């Protein structure tokens, strides 16, 4: 297998068509190593043997392979974008409501929240993202549309949607998220009605985007908070550094330590099988393959990222 070219000093992505097809082969070889998310029919019924990769440089250089343009359920990858919006809306005061520490418990742990007296460990565990949703609901008259519009603007794709069936299945079967939201409410860390807050949370999880669209939407995180496509400052450079730190310590939940050890990039996973990773000052990478490991992070995607990091020398460590 011929590897990618090393990343060049000018920050060029350094991938060739040959290396991309080698990566696709590596992905296919690892099909079957994980399991599908099975808590809602829409995720359980996905064809598990799919794989997509998109790598986009801050200068727009784009490489992709496999099902890079197939839309999938972004699930918890949305937490990164809703946090960005909450920081824009609330600023530094947002951090009175959520901590910035990794959690060794599962992403939907009730005991984690109870132990911390209603202050979620970080904004990427479900409880933290529910507080993020509450902050947005307090400041928008049409919050679901508000987040969707943000995703459309960042990706440049006006037809991005939230899958209503996925959102309603999440609402019907997401008992644990209701439990977390009511516990947060009991601790006074939710201002709005639980149903309204979770409606936004579930709608965000149900957004469908492709690897190419997600990698494009995240470019501001690789570029000091400025979307290089439009020149718009999305968040400040300090907030971008902080967000990348949080992605590194908590973006892969209680698998974040293992992910830092193997790959070493700020990244956010979702149970739909996507991982969105940031290479500060250089590029964003999105990989999708639906089979998950025990932490709820994707198996094939981690092999692919490991390969990319080793061959391009792009780990932040
Ligand atoms: N919809 C899922 C949930 O709320 C999202 C979790 C995830 O992607 N890790 O449980």
PDB file of C-alpha atoms and ligand atoms in Angstrom:
ATOM      1  CA  UNK A   1       0.000   0.000   0.000  1.00  0.00           C
ATOM      2  CA  UNK A   2       1.547   3.323  -1.046  1.00  0.00           C
ATOM      3  CA  UNK A   3       1.027   6.004   1.594  1.00  0.00           C
ATOM      4  CA  UNK A   4       0.012   9.618   1.126  1.00  0.00           C
ATOM      5  CA  UNK A   5       2.724  12.182   0.510  1.00  0.00           C
ATOM      6  CA  UNK A   6       3.912  13.919   3.681  1.00  0.00           C
ATOM      7  CA  UNK A   7       2.171  17.184   4.347  1.00  0.00           C
ATOM      8  CA  UNK A   8       4.106  20.010   2.738  1.00  0.00           C
ATOM      9  CA  UNK A   9       5.497  23.013   4.586  1.00  0.00           C
ATOM     10  CA  UNK A  10       2.920  25.235   2.904  1.00  0.00           C
ATOM     11  CA  UNK A  11       0.122  23.306   4.597  1.00  0.00           C
ATOM     12  CA  UNK A  12      -1.115  21.595   1.439  1.00  0.00           C
ATOM     13  CA  UNK A  13      -3.184  18.534   2.193  1.00  0.00           C
ATOM     14  CA  UNK A  14      -0.742  16.133   0.532  1.00  0.00           C
ATOM     15  CA  UNK A  15      -3.171  13.385  -0.479  1.00  0.00           C
ATOM     16  CA  UNK A  16      -3.019  11.689  -3.851  1.00  0.00           C
ATOM     17  CA  UNK A  17      -5.732   9.730  -5.666  1.00  0.00           C
ATOM     18  CA  UNK A  18      -3.701   6.572  -5.065  1.00  0.00           C
ATOM     19  CA  UNK A  19      -3.512   7.160  -1.328  1.00  0.00           C
ATOM     20  CA  UNK A  20      -7.265   7.797  -1.226  1.00  0.00           C
ATOM     21  CA  UNK A  21      -8.027   4.528  -2.942  1.00  0.00           C
ATOM     22  CA  UNK A  22      -5.632   2.782  -0.520  1.00  0.00           C
ATOM     23  CA  UNK A  23      -7.589   4.330   2.361  1.00  0.00           C
ATOM     24  CA  UNK A  24     -10.871   3.115   0.872  1.00  0.00           C
ATOM     25  CA  UNK A  25      -9.392  -0.417   0.683  1.00  0.00           C
ATOM     26  CA  UNK A  26      -8.244  -0.196   4.313  1.00  0.00           C
ATOM     27  CA  UNK A  27     -11.773   0.836   5.307  1.00  0.00           C
ATOM     28  CA  UNK A  28     -13.435  -2.019   3.430  1.00  0.00           C
ATOM     29  CA  UNK A  29     -11.042  -4.530   5.010  1.00  0.00           C
ATOM     30  CA  UNK A  30     -12.229  -3.473   8.470  1.00  0.00           C
ATOM     31  CA  UNK A  31     -15.967  -3.742   7.794  1.00  0.00           C
ATOM     32  CA  UNK A  32     -17.662  -5.964  10.351  1.00  0.00           C
ATOM     33  CA  UNK A  33     -15.442  -4.958  13.305  1.00  0.00           C
ATOM     34  CA  UNK A  34     -18.133  -2.977  15.137  1.00  0.00           C
ATOM     35  CA  UNK A  35     -21.888  -2.751  15.677  1.00  0.00           C
ATOM     36  CA  UNK A  36     -24.618  -0.386  14.504  1.00  0.00           C
ATOM     37  CA  UNK A  37     -26.339   2.013  16.887  1.00  0.00           C
ATOM     38  CA  UNK A  38     -29.610   0.233  17.576  1.00  0.00           C
ATOM     39  CA  UNK A  39     -31.670   2.514  19.824  1.00  0.00           C
ATOM     40  CA  UNK A  40     -33.794   3.856  16.952  1.00  0.00           C
ATOM     41  CA  UNK A  41     -34.913   2.051  13.763  1.00  0.00           C
ATOM     42  CA  UNK A  42     -33.440   4.664  11.415  1.00  0.00           C
ATOM     43  CA  UNK A  43     -29.891   3.971  12.661  1.00  0.00           C
ATOM     44  CA  UNK A  44     -30.413   0.224  13.085  1.00  0.00           C
ATOM     45  CA  UNK A  45     -31.507  -0.118   9.446  1.00  0.00           C
ATOM     46  CA  UNK A  46     -28.532   1.658   7.832  1.00  0.00           C
ATOM     47  CA  UNK A  47     -26.315  -0.426   5.506  1.00  0.00           C
ATOM     48  CA  UNK A  48     -23.290  -0.962   7.821  1.00  0.00           C
ATOM     49  CA  UNK A  49     -20.752  -1.430   5.044  1.00  0.00           C
ATOM     50  CA  UNK A  50     -20.467   2.130   3.838  1.00  0.00           C
ATOM     51  CA  UNK A  51     -17.519   4.446   4.118  1.00  0.00           C
ATOM     52  CA  UNK A  52     -16.865   8.044   3.163  1.00  0.00           C
ATOM     53  CA  UNK A  53     -13.970  10.422   3.683  1.00  0.00           C
ATOM     54  CA  UNK A  54     -13.586  14.132   2.929  1.00  0.00           C
ATOM     55  CA  UNK A  55     -10.474  16.201   3.626  1.00  0.00           C
ATOM     56  CA  UNK A  56     -10.669  19.944   2.993  1.00  0.00           C
ATOM     57  CA  UNK A  57      -7.757  22.342   3.391  1.00  0.00           C
ATOM     58  CA  UNK A  58      -8.220  25.904   4.628  1.00  0.00           C
ATOM     59  CA  UNK A  59      -7.378  26.988   1.074  1.00  0.00           C
ATOM     60  CA  UNK A  60     -10.265  24.910  -0.299  1.00  0.00           C
ATOM     61  CA  UNK A  61      -8.177  21.992  -1.575  1.00  0.00           C
ATOM     62  CA  UNK A  62     -10.583  19.050  -1.368  1.00  0.00           C
ATOM     63  CA  UNK A  63     -10.035  15.287  -1.446  1.00  0.00           C
ATOM     64  CA  UNK A  64     -12.741  12.715  -0.992  1.00  0.00           C
ATOM     65  CA  UNK A  65     -13.471   9.059  -1.552  1.00  0.00           C
ATOM     66  CA  UNK A  66     -16.147   6.408  -1.027  1.00  0.00           C
ATOM     67  CA  UNK A  67     -19.547   7.683   0.076  1.00  0.00           C
ATOM     68  CA  UNK A  68     -18.225  11.173   0.866  1.00  0.00           C
ATOM     69  CA  UNK A  69     -21.345  12.794  -0.564  1.00  0.00           C
ATOM     70  CA  UNK A  70     -23.898  10.483   1.055  1.00  0.00           C
ATOM     71  CA  UNK A  71     -25.830  12.239   3.804  1.00  0.00           C
ATOM     72  CA  UNK A  72     -26.034  10.478   7.159  1.00  0.00           C
ATOM     73  CA  UNK A  73     -27.452  11.259  10.595  1.00  0.00           C
ATOM     74  CA  UNK A  74     -24.903  13.607  12.148  1.00  0.00           C
ATOM     75  CA  UNK A  75     -26.172  12.910  15.690  1.00  0.00           C
ATOM     76  CA  UNK A  76     -23.705  14.191  18.292  1.00  0.00           C
ATOM     77  CA  UNK A  77     -21.500  15.939  15.758  1.00  0.00           C
ATOM     78  CA  UNK A  78     -24.262  18.567  15.945  1.00  0.00           C
ATOM     79  CA  UNK A  79     -23.167  19.265  19.549  1.00  0.00           C
ATOM     80  CA  UNK A  80     -20.062  20.996  18.276  1.00  0.00           C
ATOM     81  CA  UNK A  81     -22.088  23.386  16.128  1.00  0.00           C
ATOM     82  CA  UNK A  82     -24.814  24.044  18.707  1.00  0.00           C
ATOM     83  CA  UNK A  83     -22.081  24.860  21.255  1.00  0.00           C
ATOM     84  CA  UNK A  84     -20.577  27.295  18.756  1.00  0.00           C
ATOM     85  CA  UNK A  85     -23.972  28.991  18.493  1.00  0.00           C
ATOM     86  CA  UNK A  86     -24.426  29.080  22.275  1.00  0.00           C
ATOM     87  CA  UNK A  87     -21.019  30.733  22.653  1.00  0.00           C
ATOM     88  CA  UNK A  88     -21.993  33.315  20.047  1.00  0.00           C
ATOM     89  CA  UNK A  89     -25.272  33.990  21.836  1.00  0.00           C
ATOM     90  CA  UNK A  90     -24.204  33.853  25.483  1.00  0.00           C
ATOM     91  CA  UNK A  91     -20.436  34.362  25.517  1.00  0.00           C
ATOM     92  CA  UNK A  92     -18.322  33.448  28.502  1.00  0.00           C
ATOM     93  CA  UNK A  93     -21.320  33.298  30.896  1.00  0.00           C
ATOM     94  CA  UNK A  94     -22.322  30.058  29.241  1.00  0.00           C
ATOM     95  CA  UNK A  95     -19.574  28.358  31.269  1.00  0.00           C
ATOM     96  CA  UNK A  96     -21.429  29.010  34.532  1.00  0.00           C
ATOM     97  CA  UNK A  97     -23.755  26.186  33.495  1.00  0.00           C
ATOM     98  CA  UNK A  98     -21.399  23.521  32.101  1.00  0.00           C
ATOM     99  CA  UNK A  99     -17.923  22.330  33.123  1.00  0.00           C
ATOM    100  CA  UNK A 100     -15.025  21.663  30.787  1.00  0.00           C
ATOM    101  CA  UNK A 101     -13.785  18.358  32.129  1.00  0.00           C
ATOM    102  CA  UNK A 102     -13.631  14.965  30.453  1.00  0.00           C
ATOM    103  CA  UNK A 103     -15.983  12.366  31.862  1.00  0.00           C
ATOM    104  CA  UNK A 104     -15.100   8.714  32.365  1.00  0.00           C
ATOM    105  CA  UNK A 105     -18.801   7.832  32.258  1.00  0.00           C
ATOM    106  CA  UNK A 106     -20.878   7.110  29.173  1.00  0.00           C
ATOM    107  CA  UNK A 107     -22.174  10.061  27.152  1.00  0.00           C
ATOM    108  CA  UNK A 108     -25.690   9.683  28.514  1.00  0.00           C
ATOM    109  CA  UNK A 109     -24.796   8.928  32.128  1.00  0.00           C
ATOM    110  CA  UNK A 110     -27.294  10.021  34.771  1.00  0.00           C
ATOM    111  CA  UNK A 111     -24.901   9.414  37.666  1.00  0.00           C
ATOM    112  CA  UNK A 112     -22.321  11.781  36.128  1.00  0.00           C
ATOM    113  CA  UNK A 113     -24.848  14.605  36.253  1.00  0.00           C
ATOM    114  CA  UNK A 114     -26.084  13.704  39.730  1.00  0.00           C
ATOM    115  CA  UNK A 115     -22.514  13.539  41.090  1.00  0.00           C
ATOM    116  CA  UNK A 116     -21.866  17.027  39.721  1.00  0.00           C
ATOM    117  CA  UNK A 117     -25.100  18.461  41.193  1.00  0.00           C
ATOM    118  CA  UNK A 118     -26.675  19.309  37.851  1.00  0.00           C
ATOM    119  CA  UNK A 119     -23.638  20.879  36.180  1.00  0.00           C
ATOM    120  CA  UNK A 120     -22.706  18.646  33.200  1.00  0.00           C
ATOM    121  CA  UNK A 121     -19.047  17.602  32.942  1.00  0.00           C
ATOM    122  CA  UNK A 122     -18.675  19.114  29.477  1.00  0.00           C
ATOM    123  CA  UNK A 123     -20.831  20.418  26.604  1.00  0.00           C
ATOM    124  CA  UNK A 124     -20.501  17.222  24.539  1.00  0.00           C
ATOM    125  CA  UNK A 125     -22.049  14.698  26.910  1.00  0.00           C
ATOM    126  CA  UNK A 126     -25.818  14.616  26.382  1.00  0.00           C
ATOM    127  CA  UNK A 127     -26.569  16.602  29.561  1.00  0.00           C
ATOM    128  CA  UNK A 128     -24.175  19.353  28.439  1.00  0.00           C
ATOM    129  CA  UNK A 129     -25.707  19.499  24.973  1.00  0.00           C
ATOM    130  CA  UNK A 130     -29.183  19.696  26.533  1.00  0.00           C
ATOM    131  CA  UNK A 131     -28.050  22.804  28.467  1.00  0.00           C
ATOM    132  CA  UNK A 132     -26.661  24.184  25.187  1.00  0.00           C
ATOM    133  CA  UNK A 133     -30.101  23.595  23.615  1.00  0.00           C
ATOM    134  CA  UNK A 134     -31.790  25.394  26.515  1.00  0.00           C
ATOM    135  CA  UNK A 135     -29.507  28.419  26.027  1.00  0.00           C
ATOM    136  CA  UNK A 136     -30.461  28.565  22.350  1.00  0.00           C
ATOM    137  CA  UNK A 137     -34.195  28.081  23.018  1.00  0.00           C
ATOM    138  CA  UNK A 138     -34.042  31.070  25.410  1.00  0.00           C
ATOM    139  CA  UNK A 139     -32.636  33.277  22.659  1.00  0.00           C
ATOM    140  CA  UNK A 140     -34.423  32.229  19.496  1.00  0.00           C
ATOM    141  CA  UNK A 141     -38.114  32.274  18.570  1.00  0.00           C
ATOM    142  CA  UNK A 142     -37.583  29.423  16.053  1.00  0.00           C
ATOM    143  CA  UNK A 143     -34.613  27.493  17.498  1.00  0.00           C
ATOM    144  CA  UNK A 144     -34.783  24.379  15.287  1.00  0.00           C
ATOM    145  CA  UNK A 145     -34.749  26.513  12.159  1.00  0.00           C
ATOM    146  CA  UNK A 146     -32.058  28.760  13.670  1.00  0.00           C
ATOM    147  CA  UNK A 147     -29.601  25.853  14.068  1.00  0.00           C
ATOM    148  CA  UNK A 148     -30.489  24.445  10.648  1.00  0.00           C
ATOM    149  CA  UNK A 149     -29.860  27.827   9.038  1.00  0.00           C
ATOM    150  CA  UNK A 150     -26.475  27.987  10.761  1.00  0.00           C
ATOM    151  CA  UNK A 151     -25.542  24.590   9.295  1.00  0.00           C
ATOM    152  CA  UNK A 152     -26.759  25.706   5.867  1.00  0.00           C
ATOM    153  CA  UNK A 153     -24.688  28.872   6.001  1.00  0.00           C
ATOM    154  CA  UNK A 154     -21.535  27.122   7.246  1.00  0.00           C
ATOM    155  CA  UNK A 155     -21.713  24.356   4.649  1.00  0.00           C
ATOM    156  CA  UNK A 156     -23.027  26.525   1.836  1.00  0.00           C
ATOM    157  CA  UNK A 157     -25.835  23.997   1.251  1.00  0.00           C
ATOM    158  CA  UNK A 158     -29.311  25.500   1.533  1.00  0.00           C
ATOM    159  CA  UNK A 159     -31.077  22.132   1.369  1.00  0.00           C
ATOM    160  CA  UNK A 160     -29.671  20.626   4.566  1.00  0.00           C
ATOM    161  CA  UNK A 161     -32.553  19.289   6.658  1.00  0.00           C
ATOM    162  CA  UNK A 162     -33.342  17.550   9.909  1.00  0.00           C
ATOM    163  CA  UNK A 163     -34.997  14.152   9.378  1.00  0.00           C
ATOM    164  CA  UNK A 164     -38.402  14.417  11.111  1.00  0.00           C
ATOM    165  CA  UNK A 165     -38.781  10.643  11.459  1.00  0.00           C
ATOM    166  CA  UNK A 166     -35.380  10.340  13.202  1.00  0.00           C
ATOM    167  CA  UNK A 167     -36.235  13.274  15.486  1.00  0.00           C
ATOM    168  CA  UNK A 168     -39.620  11.784  16.425  1.00  0.00           C
ATOM    169  CA  UNK A 169     -38.074   8.332  17.058  1.00  0.00           C
ATOM    170  CA  UNK A 170     -35.466   9.997  19.280  1.00  0.00           C
ATOM    171  CA  UNK A 171     -38.291  11.727  21.170  1.00  0.00           C
ATOM    172  CA  UNK A 172     -40.296   8.522  21.514  1.00  0.00           C
ATOM    173  CA  UNK A 173     -37.389   6.320  22.592  1.00  0.00           C
ATOM    174  CA  UNK A 174     -35.028   8.833  24.212  1.00  0.00           C
ATOM    175  CA  UNK A 175     -36.188   8.163  27.778  1.00  0.00           C
ATOM    176  CA  UNK A 176     -32.707   8.698  29.155  1.00  0.00           C
ATOM    177  CA  UNK A 177     -32.472  12.144  27.563  1.00  0.00           C
ATOM    178  CA  UNK A 178     -35.799  13.037  29.212  1.00  0.00           C
ATOM    179  CA  UNK A 179     -34.385  11.769  32.521  1.00  0.00           C
ATOM    180  CA  UNK A 180     -31.272  13.949  32.071  1.00  0.00           C
ATOM    181  CA  UNK A 181     -33.348  16.991  31.125  1.00  0.00           C
ATOM    182  CA  UNK A 182     -35.685  16.622  34.119  1.00  0.00           C
ATOM    183  CA  UNK A 183     -32.714  16.161  36.439  1.00  0.00           C
ATOM    184  CA  UNK A 184     -31.153  19.332  34.984  1.00  0.00           C
ATOM    185  CA  UNK A 185     -34.496  21.095  35.478  1.00  0.00           C
ATOM    186  CA  UNK A 186     -34.609  19.909  39.078  1.00  0.00           C
ATOM    187  CA  UNK A 187     -31.168  21.431  39.642  1.00  0.00           C
ATOM    188  CA  UNK A 188     -32.314  24.711  38.074  1.00  0.00           C
ATOM    189  CA  UNK A 189     -30.047  24.339  35.046  1.00  0.00           C
ATOM    190  CA  UNK A 190     -32.855  24.387  32.453  1.00  0.00           C
ATOM    191  CA  UNK A 191     -34.908  27.573  32.023  1.00  0.00           C
ATOM    192  CA  UNK A 192     -37.412  26.426  29.403  1.00  0.00           C
ATOM    193  CA  UNK A 193     -39.926  23.599  29.179  1.00  0.00           C
ATOM    194  CA  UNK A 194     -38.178  20.229  28.920  1.00  0.00           C
ATOM    195  CA  UNK A 195     -40.236  19.350  25.800  1.00  0.00           C
ATOM    196  CA  UNK A 196     -39.134  22.522  24.007  1.00  0.00           C
ATOM    197  CA  UNK A 197     -35.477  22.013  24.907  1.00  0.00           C
ATOM    198  CA  UNK A 198     -35.473  18.362  23.836  1.00  0.00           C
ATOM    199  CA  UNK A 199     -37.326  19.196  20.628  1.00  0.00           C
ATOM    200  CA  UNK A 200     -34.273  21.239  19.632  1.00  0.00           C
ATOM    201  CA  UNK A 201     -31.814  18.637  20.947  1.00  0.00           C
ATOM    202  CA  UNK A 202     -33.490  15.843  18.937  1.00  0.00           C
ATOM    203  CA  UNK A 203     -33.858  18.007  15.842  1.00  0.00           C
ATOM    204  CA  UNK A 204     -30.125  18.761  15.939  1.00  0.00           C
ATOM    205  CA  UNK A 205     -29.233  15.053  16.301  1.00  0.00           C
ATOM    206  CA  UNK A 206     -31.463  14.273  13.293  1.00  0.00           C
ATOM    207  CA  UNK A 207     -29.726  16.683  10.900  1.00  0.00           C
ATOM    208  CA  UNK A 208     -28.386  14.821   7.857  1.00  0.00           C
ATOM    209  CA  UNK A 209     -25.178  15.913   6.132  1.00  0.00           C
ATOM    210  CA  UNK A 210     -22.404  14.328   4.104  1.00  0.00           C
ATOM    211  CA  UNK A 211     -18.685  14.103   4.941  1.00  0.00           C
ATOM    212  CA  UNK A 212     -17.953  16.839   2.408  1.00  0.00           C
ATOM    213  CA  UNK A 213     -20.600  19.149   3.882  1.00  0.00           C
ATOM    214  CA  UNK A 214     -19.456  18.577   7.468  1.00  0.00           C
ATOM    215  CA  UNK A 215     -15.774  19.068   6.679  1.00  0.00           C
ATOM    216  CA  UNK A 216     -16.628  22.296   4.888  1.00  0.00           C
ATOM    217  CA  UNK A 217     -18.833  23.501   7.773  1.00  0.00           C
ATOM    218  CA  UNK A 218     -16.027  22.924  10.313  1.00  0.00           C
ATOM    219  CA  UNK A 219     -13.286  24.795   8.486  1.00  0.00           C
ATOM    220  CA  UNK A 220     -13.588  27.798  10.815  1.00  0.00           C
ATOM    221  CA  UNK A 221     -12.198  25.580  13.600  1.00  0.00           C
ATOM    222  CA  UNK A 222      -9.027  25.028  11.578  1.00  0.00           C
ATOM    223  CA  UNK A 223      -8.745  28.702  10.738  1.00  0.00           C
ATOM    224  CA  UNK A 224      -8.806  30.695  14.024  1.00  0.00           C
ATOM    225  CA  UNK A 225     -12.601  31.015  13.980  1.00  0.00           C
ATOM    226  CA  UNK A 226     -12.858  32.501  10.485  1.00  0.00           C
ATOM    227  CA  UNK A 227     -14.726  30.560   7.805  1.00  0.00           C
ATOM    228  CA  UNK A 228     -12.155  30.700   4.983  1.00  0.00           C
ATOM    229  CA  UNK A 229     -14.890  30.337   2.353  1.00  0.00           C
ATOM    230  CA  UNK A 230     -16.696  33.546   3.277  1.00  0.00           C
ATOM    231  CA  UNK A 231     -14.153  35.362   5.464  1.00  0.00           C
ATOM    232  CA  UNK A 232     -16.792  35.513   8.240  1.00  0.00           C
ATOM    233  CA  UNK A 233     -15.575  35.393  11.858  1.00  0.00           C
ATOM    234  CA  UNK A 234     -17.769  32.649  13.378  1.00  0.00           C
ATOM    235  CA  UNK A 235     -16.243  32.727  16.869  1.00  0.00           C
ATOM    236  CA  UNK A 236     -13.161  34.483  18.222  1.00  0.00           C
ATOM    237  CA  UNK A 237      -9.721  33.016  17.867  1.00  0.00           C
ATOM    238  CA  UNK A 238      -9.583  32.387  21.654  1.00  0.00           C
ATOM    239  CA  UNK A 239     -12.964  30.617  21.593  1.00  0.00           C
ATOM    240  CA  UNK A 240     -11.717  28.497  18.696  1.00  0.00           C
ATOM    241  CA  UNK A 241      -8.636  27.435  20.646  1.00  0.00           C
ATOM    242  CA  UNK A 242     -10.875  26.615  23.649  1.00  0.00           C
ATOM    243  CA  UNK A 243     -13.321  24.654  21.525  1.00  0.00           C
ATOM    244  CA  UNK A 244     -10.514  22.639  19.956  1.00  0.00           C
ATOM    245  CA  UNK A 245      -9.186  21.889  23.461  1.00  0.00           C
ATOM    246  CA  UNK A 246     -12.624  20.631  24.506  1.00  0.00           C
ATOM    247  CA  UNK A 247     -12.890  18.515  21.374  1.00  0.00           C
ATOM    248  CA  UNK A 248      -9.509  16.981  22.215  1.00  0.00           C
ATOM    249  CA  UNK A 249     -10.392  16.195  25.834  1.00  0.00           C
ATOM    250  CA  UNK A 250     -14.089  15.286  25.492  1.00  0.00           C
ATOM    251  CA  UNK A 251     -15.175  15.111  21.843  1.00  0.00           C
ATOM    252  CA  UNK A 252     -14.955  11.327  21.749  1.00  0.00           C
ATOM    253  CA  UNK A 253     -16.595  10.952  25.179  1.00  0.00           C
ATOM    254  CA  UNK A 254     -14.929   8.441  27.524  1.00  0.00           C
ATOM    255  CA  UNK A 255     -12.965   7.195  24.497  1.00  0.00           C
ATOM    256  CA  UNK A 256     -11.210  10.577  24.225  1.00  0.00           C
ATOM    257  CA  UNK A 257      -8.020   9.412  25.946  1.00  0.00           C
ATOM    258  CA  UNK A 258      -7.686   6.422  23.660  1.00  0.00           C
ATOM    259  CA  UNK A 259      -8.443   8.624  20.638  1.00  0.00           C
ATOM    260  CA  UNK A 260      -5.799  11.179  21.694  1.00  0.00           C
ATOM    261  CA  UNK A 261      -3.287   8.365  22.132  1.00  0.00           C
ATOM    262  CA  UNK A 262      -3.977   6.833  18.717  1.00  0.00           C
ATOM    263  CA  UNK A 263      -4.822   9.894  16.649  1.00  0.00           C
ATOM    264  CA  UNK A 264      -4.268  13.156  18.524  1.00  0.00           C
ATOM    265  CA  UNK A 265      -6.681  15.557  16.831  1.00  0.00           C
ATOM    266  CA  UNK A 266      -9.597  17.639  18.120  1.00  0.00           C
ATOM    267  CA  UNK A 267     -12.632  15.634  16.982  1.00  0.00           C
ATOM    268  CA  UNK A 268     -16.324  14.995  17.540  1.00  0.00           C
ATOM    269  CA  UNK A 269     -18.098  11.705  16.963  1.00  0.00           C
ATOM    270  CA  UNK A 270     -21.753  10.812  16.519  1.00  0.00           C
ATOM    271  CA  UNK A 271     -23.614   7.511  16.809  1.00  0.00           C
ATOM    272  CA  UNK A 272     -24.625   7.864  13.153  1.00  0.00           C
ATOM    273  CA  UNK A 273     -21.009   6.818  12.442  1.00  0.00           C
ATOM    274  CA  UNK A 274     -19.375  10.156  11.654  1.00  0.00           C
ATOM    275  CA  UNK A 275     -16.212  11.705  13.078  1.00  0.00           C
ATOM    276  CA  UNK A 276     -15.344  15.301  12.309  1.00  0.00           C
ATOM    277  CA  UNK A 277     -11.704  16.148  13.056  1.00  0.00           C
ATOM    278  CA  UNK A 278      -9.786  19.410  12.931  1.00  0.00           C
ATOM    279  CA  UNK A 279      -6.135  19.942  12.040  1.00  0.00           C
ATOM    280  CA  UNK A 280      -5.552  23.481  13.367  1.00  0.00           C
ATOM    281  CA  UNK A 281      -4.222  25.909  10.747  1.00  0.00           C
ATOM    282  CA  UNK A 282      -4.478  23.259   8.051  1.00  0.00           C
ATOM    283  CA  UNK A 283      -7.652  21.327   7.315  1.00  0.00           C
ATOM    284  CA  UNK A 284     -10.774  19.577   8.479  1.00  0.00           C
ATOM    285  CA  UNK A 285     -11.466  15.889   7.976  1.00  0.00           C
ATOM    286  CA  UNK A 286     -14.762  14.021   8.109  1.00  0.00           C
ATOM    287  CA  UNK A 287     -14.962  10.260   7.995  1.00  0.00           C
ATOM    288  CA  UNK A 288     -18.150   8.205   8.092  1.00  0.00           C
ATOM    289  CA  UNK A 289     -18.785   4.507   8.502  1.00  0.00           C
ATOM    290  CA  UNK A 290     -21.764   3.361  10.563  1.00  0.00           C
ATOM    291  CA  UNK A 291     -20.225   0.603  12.722  1.00  0.00           C
ATOM    292  CA  UNK A 292     -19.379   1.730  16.275  1.00  0.00           C
ATOM    293  CA  UNK A 293     -17.033   0.626  19.065  1.00  0.00           C
ATOM    294  CA  UNK A 294     -17.963   0.182  22.735  1.00  0.00           C
ATOM    295  CA  UNK A 295     -17.672   3.937  23.387  1.00  0.00           C
ATOM    296  CA  UNK A 296     -20.138   4.754  20.574  1.00  0.00           C
ATOM    297  CA  UNK A 297     -17.327   5.955  18.298  1.00  0.00           C
ATOM    298  CA  UNK A 298     -16.793   4.537  14.828  1.00  0.00           C
ATOM    299  CA  UNK A 299     -14.394   1.668  14.289  1.00  0.00           C
ATOM    300  CA  UNK A 300     -13.398   2.001  10.633  1.00  0.00           C
ATOM    301  CA  UNK A 301     -13.150   5.791  10.894  1.00  0.00           C
ATOM    302  CA  UNK A 302     -10.584   5.522  13.656  1.00  0.00           C
ATOM    303  CA  UNK A 303      -8.425   3.158  11.554  1.00  0.00           C
ATOM    304  CA  UNK A 304      -8.601   5.622   8.680  1.00  0.00           C
ATOM    305  CA  UNK A 305      -7.772   8.629  10.839  1.00  0.00           C
ATOM    306  CA  UNK A 306      -4.891   6.752  12.436  1.00  0.00           C
ATOM    307  CA  UNK A 307      -3.524   5.985   8.977  1.00  0.00           C
ATOM    308  CA  UNK A 308      -3.901   9.597   7.852  1.00  0.00           C
ATOM    309  CA  UNK A 309      -2.289  11.004  10.979  1.00  0.00           C
ATOM    310  CA  UNK A 310       0.665   8.636  10.763  1.00  0.00           C
ATOM    311  CA  UNK A 311       1.246   9.185   7.075  1.00  0.00           C
ATOM    312  CA  UNK A 312       0.632  12.921   6.893  1.00  0.00           C
ATOM    313  CA  UNK A 313       2.218  13.717  10.260  1.00  0.00           C
ATOM    314  CA  UNK A 314      -0.780  15.838  11.292  1.00  0.00           C
ATOM    315  CA  UNK A 315      -1.300  14.855  14.945  1.00  0.00           C
ATOM    316  CA  UNK A 316      -1.266  17.926  17.204  1.00  0.00           C
ATOM    317  CA  UNK A 317       1.035  16.054  19.586  1.00  0.00           C
TER     318      UNK A 317
HETATM  319  N1  LIG B   1     -29.211  10.984  19.679  1.00  0.00           N
HETATM  320  C1  LIG B   1     -28.202  10.399  20.497  1.00  0.00           C
HETATM  321  C2  LIG B   1     -28.574  10.517  21.949  1.00  0.00           C
HETATM  322  O1  LIG B   1     -29.072  11.523  22.330  1.00  0.00           O
HETATM  323  C3  LIG B   1     -26.892  11.052  20.231  1.00  0.00           C
HETATM  324  C4  LIG B   1     -25.748  10.412  20.946  1.00  0.00           C
HETATM  325  C5  LIG B   1     -24.447  10.371  20.187  1.00  0.00           C
HETATM  326  O2  LIG B   1     -24.359  10.598  18.977  1.00  0.00           O
HETATM  327  N2  LIG B   1     -23.410  10.006  20.878  1.00  0.00           N
HETATM  328  O3  LIG B   1     -28.401   9.603  22.736  1.00  0.00           O
END
